[in-house]
mmCIF file of C-alpha atoms and ligand atoms in Angstrom:
data_model
loop_
_atom_site.group_PDB
_atom_site.id
_atom_site.type_symbol
_atom_site.label_atom_id
_atom_site.label_comp_id
_atom_site.label_asym_id
_atom_site.label_seq_id
_atom_site.Cartn_x
_atom_site.Cartn_y
_atom_site.Cartn_z
ATOM 1 C CA UNK A 1 -10.332 -15.219 -28.176
ATOM 2 C CA UNK A 2 -12.554 -16.131 -25.266
ATOM 3 C CA UNK A 3 -11.608 -14.582 -21.982
ATOM 4 C CA UNK A 4 -11.513 -16.442 -18.732
ATOM 5 C CA UNK A 5 -12.490 -13.838 -16.202
ATOM 6 C CA UNK A 6 -11.762 -14.196 -12.518
ATOM 7 C CA UNK A 7 -12.448 -11.902 -9.612
ATOM 8 C CA UNK A 8 -9.357 -10.552 -7.898
ATOM 9 C CA UNK A 9 -9.069 -8.653 -4.654
ATOM 10 C CA UNK A 10 -6.923 -5.594 -5.252
ATOM 11 C CA UNK A 11 -5.551 -2.907 -3.005
ATOM 12 C CA UNK A 12 -5.306 0.669 -4.220
ATOM 13 C CA UNK A 13 -1.720 1.921 -3.820
ATOM 14 C CA UNK A 14 -3.021 5.491 -3.517
ATOM 15 C CA UNK A 15 -5.741 5.329 -0.819
ATOM 16 C CA UNK A 16 -5.263 1.781 0.482
ATOM 17 C CA UNK A 17 -8.850 0.714 -0.111
ATOM 18 C CA UNK A 18 -9.571 -2.863 -1.128
ATOM 19 C CA UNK A 19 -11.817 -3.635 -4.055
ATOM 20 C CA UNK A 20 -12.603 -6.430 -6.500
ATOM 21 C CA UNK A 21 -11.986 -6.421 -10.235
ATOM 22 C CA UNK A 22 -12.663 -8.995 -12.942
ATOM 23 C CA UNK A 23 -9.523 -9.773 -14.903
ATOM 24 C CA UNK A 24 -8.680 -12.219 -17.673
ATOM 25 C CA UNK A 25 -6.606 -15.192 -16.534
ATOM 26 C CA UNK A 26 -6.082 -16.749 -19.987
ATOM 27 C CA UNK A 27 -4.276 -14.316 -22.254
ATOM 28 C CA UNK A 28 -3.298 -15.334 -25.789
ATOM 29 C CA UNK A 29 -0.809 -13.810 -28.190
ATOM 30 C CA UNK A 30 -3.452 -13.475 -30.932
ATOM 31 C CA UNK A 31 -5.569 -11.044 -28.902
ATOM 32 C CA UNK A 32 -5.291 -7.294 -28.330
ATOM 33 C CA UNK A 33 -3.883 -7.969 -24.905
ATOM 34 C CA UNK A 34 -0.471 -8.822 -26.306
ATOM 35 C CA UNK A 35 -0.140 -5.255 -27.573
ATOM 36 C CA UNK A 36 -1.458 -3.926 -24.260
ATOM 37 C CA UNK A 37 1.257 -5.811 -22.388
ATOM 38 C CA UNK A 38 3.960 -4.467 -24.718
ATOM 39 C CA UNK A 39 2.589 -0.903 -24.483
ATOM 40 C CA UNK A 40 2.309 -1.211 -20.709
ATOM 41 C CA UNK A 41 -1.425 -0.556 -20.644
ATOM 42 C CA UNK A 42 -2.439 -4.111 -19.750
ATOM 43 C CA UNK A 43 -4.458 -4.782 -16.558
ATOM 44 C CA UNK A 44 -5.217 -1.140 -15.908
ATOM 45 C CA UNK A 45 -7.795 -0.768 -13.150
ATOM 46 C CA UNK A 46 -9.425 2.222 -11.470
ATOM 47 C CA UNK A 47 -10.001 2.402 -7.741
ATOM 48 C CA UNK A 48 -13.728 2.985 -7.061
ATOM 49 C CA UNK A 49 -12.978 4.955 -3.879
ATOM 50 C CA UNK A 50 -10.492 7.568 -5.094
ATOM 51 C CA UNK A 51 -10.433 7.158 -8.882
ATOM 52 C CA UNK A 52 -6.726 6.365 -8.976
ATOM 53 C CA UNK A 53 -5.746 4.286 -12.016
ATOM 54 C CA UNK A 54 -2.985 1.714 -11.758
ATOM 55 C CA UNK A 55 -1.858 -1.577 -13.269
ATOM 56 C CA UNK A 56 -2.790 -4.703 -11.337
ATOM 57 C CA UNK A 57 -0.151 -7.398 -11.076
ATOM 58 C CA UNK A 58 -2.281 -10.537 -10.840
ATOM 59 C CA UNK A 59 -2.263 -14.253 -11.654
ATOM 60 C CA UNK A 60 -2.701 -15.148 -15.317
ATOM 61 C CA UNK A 61 -1.235 -17.310 -18.068
ATOM 62 C CA UNK A 62 0.039 -15.879 -21.338
ATOM 63 C CA UNK A 63 0.181 -18.374 -24.201
ATOM 64 C CA UNK A 64 1.761 -18.120 -27.626
ATOM 65 C CA UNK A 65 0.691 -21.170 -29.634
ATOM 66 C CA UNK A 66 2.869 -20.329 -32.639
ATOM 67 C CA UNK A 67 6.245 -19.807 -30.993
ATOM 68 C CA UNK A 68 5.139 -22.229 -28.257
ATOM 69 C CA UNK A 69 5.778 -20.518 -24.992
ATOM 70 C CA UNK A 70 3.718 -19.970 -21.913
ATOM 71 C CA UNK A 71 4.322 -17.450 -19.166
ATOM 72 C CA UNK A 72 2.590 -17.944 -15.846
ATOM 73 C CA UNK A 73 2.528 -14.661 -13.984
ATOM 74 C CA UNK A 74 1.879 -14.644 -10.270
ATOM 75 C CA UNK A 75 3.022 -11.905 -7.874
ATOM 76 C CA UNK A 76 3.312 -14.639 -5.226
ATOM 77 C CA UNK A 77 6.170 -16.250 -7.168
ATOM 78 C CA UNK A 78 8.548 -13.966 -5.266
ATOM 79 C CA UNK A 79 8.066 -16.614 -2.591
ATOM 80 C CA UNK A 80 10.014 -19.857 -3.144
ATOM 81 C CA UNK A 81 7.215 -21.923 -1.543
ATOM 82 C CA UNK A 82 4.768 -20.772 -4.211
ATOM 83 C CA UNK A 83 7.243 -21.530 -6.964
ATOM 84 C CA UNK A 84 7.754 -25.060 -5.641
ATOM 85 C CA UNK A 85 3.991 -25.583 -5.354
ATOM 86 C CA UNK A 86 3.613 -24.504 -8.974
ATOM 87 C CA UNK A 87 6.357 -26.870 -10.128
ATOM 88 C CA UNK A 88 4.783 -29.808 -8.333
ATOM 89 C CA UNK A 89 1.401 -28.960 -9.884
ATOM 90 C CA UNK A 90 3.109 -29.232 -13.283
ATOM 91 C CA UNK A 91 4.447 -32.649 -12.314
ATOM 92 C CA UNK A 92 0.908 -33.788 -11.466
ATOM 93 C CA UNK A 93 -0.455 -33.103 -14.943
ATOM 94 C CA UNK A 94 -1.629 -36.268 -16.634
ATOM 95 C CA UNK A 95 0.595 -37.665 -19.350
ATOM 96 C CA UNK A 96 -1.259 -36.245 -22.347
ATOM 97 C CA UNK A 97 -1.360 -32.739 -20.980
ATOM 98 C CA UNK A 98 2.208 -33.088 -19.843
ATOM 99 C CA UNK A 99 3.369 -33.961 -23.349
ATOM 100 C CA UNK A 100 1.490 -30.941 -24.625
ATOM 101 C CA UNK A 101 2.854 -28.670 -21.942
ATOM 102 C CA UNK A 102 6.408 -29.841 -22.475
ATOM 103 C CA UNK A 103 6.358 -28.836 -26.099
ATOM 104 C CA UNK A 104 6.129 -25.348 -24.723
ATOM 105 C CA UNK A 105 8.768 -23.313 -23.024
ATOM 106 C CA UNK A 106 7.157 -22.532 -19.681
ATOM 107 C CA UNK A 107 8.256 -19.627 -17.531
ATOM 108 C CA UNK A 108 7.222 -18.265 -14.197
ATOM 109 C CA UNK A 109 7.064 -14.519 -13.875
ATOM 110 C CA UNK A 110 6.299 -12.260 -10.947
ATOM 111 C CA UNK A 111 5.529 -8.930 -12.613
ATOM 112 C CA UNK A 112 3.968 -7.425 -15.726
ATOM 113 C CA UNK A 113 7.377 -6.018 -16.678
ATOM 114 C CA UNK A 114 8.842 -9.525 -16.684
ATOM 115 C CA UNK A 115 5.998 -10.839 -18.836
ATOM 116 C CA UNK A 116 6.667 -8.051 -21.328
ATOM 117 C CA UNK A 117 10.388 -8.764 -21.472
ATOM 118 C CA UNK A 118 9.858 -12.516 -21.930
ATOM 119 C CA UNK A 119 7.445 -11.893 -24.822
ATOM 120 C CA UNK A 120 9.988 -9.605 -26.534
ATOM 121 C CA UNK A 121 12.795 -12.133 -26.044
ATOM 122 C CA UNK A 122 10.831 -15.167 -27.248
ATOM 123 C CA UNK A 123 9.317 -13.302 -30.205
ATOM 124 C CA UNK A 124 12.903 -12.406 -31.198
ATOM 125 C CA UNK A 125 13.749 -16.142 -30.976
ATOM 126 C CA UNK A 126 16.376 -15.494 -28.335
ATOM 127 C CA UNK A 127 17.137 -17.495 -25.206
ATOM 128 C CA UNK A 128 16.100 -15.719 -22.022
ATOM 129 C CA UNK A 129 18.647 -17.821 -20.169
ATOM 130 C CA UNK A 130 21.538 -16.580 -22.313
ATOM 131 C CA UNK A 131 20.231 -13.025 -21.883
ATOM 132 C CA UNK A 132 20.071 -13.298 -18.083
ATOM 133 C CA UNK A 133 23.625 -14.661 -18.081
ATOM 134 C CA UNK A 134 24.724 -11.779 -20.318
ATOM 135 C CA UNK A 135 23.202 -9.244 -17.942
ATOM 136 C CA UNK A 136 24.956 -10.874 -15.046
ATOM 137 C CA UNK A 137 28.306 -10.863 -16.834
ATOM 138 C CA UNK A 138 27.852 -7.182 -17.783
ATOM 139 C CA UNK A 139 27.101 -6.184 -14.191
ATOM 140 C CA UNK A 140 30.113 -8.113 -12.944
ATOM 141 C CA UNK A 141 32.528 -6.567 -15.435
ATOM 142 C CA UNK A 142 34.894 -3.794 -14.401
ATOM 143 C CA UNK A 143 33.910 -1.698 -17.397
ATOM 144 C CA UNK A 144 30.464 -1.230 -15.994
ATOM 145 C CA UNK A 145 30.343 1.403 -13.260
ATOM 146 C CA UNK A 146 27.121 0.330 -11.534
ATOM 147 C CA UNK A 147 27.274 -2.337 -8.859
ATOM 148 C CA UNK A 148 24.803 -5.207 -8.817
ATOM 149 C CA UNK A 149 22.910 -3.694 -5.876
ATOM 150 C CA UNK A 150 22.596 -0.252 -7.534
ATOM 151 C CA UNK A 151 20.481 -1.627 -10.370
ATOM 152 C CA UNK A 152 16.700 -1.381 -10.056
ATOM 153 C CA UNK A 153 15.919 -2.970 -13.413
ATOM 154 C CA UNK A 154 17.826 -4.361 -16.367
ATOM 155 C CA UNK A 155 15.697 -5.373 -19.333
ATOM 156 C CA UNK A 156 15.965 -6.412 -22.947
ATOM 157 C CA UNK A 157 13.839 -3.947 -24.937
ATOM 158 C CA UNK A 158 11.932 -4.203 -28.204
ATOM 159 C CA UNK A 159 14.411 -1.813 -29.881
ATOM 160 C CA UNK A 160 17.051 -4.528 -29.447
ATOM 161 C CA UNK A 161 18.959 -2.764 -26.667
ATOM 162 C CA UNK A 162 19.283 -3.237 -22.964
ATOM 163 C CA UNK A 163 17.725 -0.655 -20.689
ATOM 164 C CA UNK A 164 19.142 -0.212 -17.226
ATOM 165 C CA UNK A 165 17.498 1.850 -14.508
ATOM 166 C CA UNK A 166 19.578 2.536 -11.425
ATOM 167 C CA UNK A 167 18.078 2.760 -7.965
ATOM 168 C CA UNK A 168 18.703 6.528 -7.985
ATOM 169 C CA UNK A 169 16.607 6.818 -11.147
ATOM 170 C CA UNK A 170 19.235 7.092 -13.910
ATOM 171 C CA UNK A 171 18.199 5.480 -17.199
ATOM 172 C CA UNK A 172 20.864 4.007 -19.437
ATOM 173 C CA UNK A 173 20.768 2.235 -22.772
ATOM 174 C CA UNK A 174 23.293 -0.426 -23.547
ATOM 175 C CA UNK A 175 23.745 -1.950 -26.960
ATOM 176 C CA UNK A 176 22.852 -5.636 -27.186
ATOM 177 C CA UNK A 177 25.845 -7.220 -28.868
ATOM 178 C CA UNK A 178 24.790 -10.311 -30.759
ATOM 179 C CA UNK A 179 28.354 -11.699 -30.912
ATOM 180 C CA UNK A 180 28.522 -11.748 -27.102
ATOM 181 C CA UNK A 181 25.072 -13.310 -26.909
ATOM 182 C CA UNK A 182 26.126 -16.048 -29.349
ATOM 183 C CA UNK A 183 29.277 -16.687 -27.348
ATOM 184 C CA UNK A 184 27.369 -16.979 -24.058
ATOM 185 C CA UNK A 185 24.773 -19.247 -25.654
ATOM 186 C CA UNK A 186 27.423 -21.489 -27.158
ATOM 187 C CA UNK A 187 29.293 -21.765 -23.892
ATOM 188 C CA UNK A 188 26.338 -22.525 -21.604
ATOM 189 C CA UNK A 189 23.523 -23.941 -23.747
ATOM 190 C CA UNK A 190 24.494 -27.511 -22.987
ATOM 191 C CA UNK A 191 23.664 -26.889 -19.317
ATOM 192 C CA UNK A 192 20.225 -25.432 -19.999
ATOM 193 C CA UNK A 193 17.446 -27.807 -18.985
ATOM 194 C CA UNK A 194 14.132 -27.170 -20.669
ATOM 195 C CA UNK A 195 12.050 -29.748 -18.854
ATOM 196 C CA UNK A 196 9.878 -27.708 -16.541
ATOM 197 C CA UNK A 197 8.579 -24.240 -15.789
ATOM 198 C CA UNK A 198 11.318 -22.071 -14.437
ATOM 199 C CA UNK A 199 11.842 -18.612 -13.126
ATOM 200 C CA UNK A 200 14.614 -17.202 -15.257
ATOM 201 C CA UNK A 201 15.805 -13.992 -13.645
ATOM 202 C CA UNK A 202 18.846 -12.415 -12.062
ATOM 203 C CA UNK A 203 18.776 -14.869 -9.206
ATOM 204 C CA UNK A 204 18.633 -17.830 -11.570
ATOM 205 C CA UNK A 205 21.736 -16.509 -13.406
ATOM 206 C CA UNK A 206 23.614 -16.187 -10.128
ATOM 207 C CA UNK A 207 22.727 -19.719 -8.984
ATOM 208 C CA UNK A 208 23.411 -21.163 -12.439
ATOM 209 C CA UNK A 209 26.910 -19.696 -12.706
ATOM 210 C CA UNK A 210 27.707 -20.713 -9.130
ATOM 211 C CA UNK A 211 26.749 -24.311 -9.928
ATOM 212 C CA UNK A 212 28.725 -24.375 -13.200
ATOM 213 C CA UNK A 213 31.883 -23.136 -11.487
ATOM 214 C CA UNK A 214 31.765 -25.907 -8.889
HETATM 215 ZN ZN1 ZN B 301 -7.947 4.462 -4.180
#
């Protein structure tokens, strides 16, 4: 698979120096990079000033032509303005490319961890929307002793379980119960719109459920 290399300005989290690195902006599921993403070794760079090695969160597209999904990762997507700009750029695609693009599930992502989770979910032929709703429902339930704000990360893992890391560093595994997933999917699927690239995360689940209730 041919790489599309671009120069990125990076900042070393250890010494604060800025440097440039060439990174691939067109990543495909057939290449070795898929495994690197799953093993969390993707986009590893070394700072030329202090030798510190870290993973660079940068702008790239991940494409799976078989399952037909595309993940656009951009750390700037934390900012709503950037997300809106991306969505309008999708709207500007000419008709042919639009038809092609719309055969794909397109997702925005803002971190390498999110890209990894989306790949695992889509390769398991699950709906990331139903999974985000499930997570939200779990966090809201009285049986769960962590509050929404105490959770640092909550991810669907490749062993088929949820992994929750609290802000004070506790790691918990939670069984993914397919019956609950099916129930959530059945209840909400009719409201899922698959027409454009979306950021499907905790915030999306919150806004989605708020809208449904009204
Ligand atoms: Zn450094």
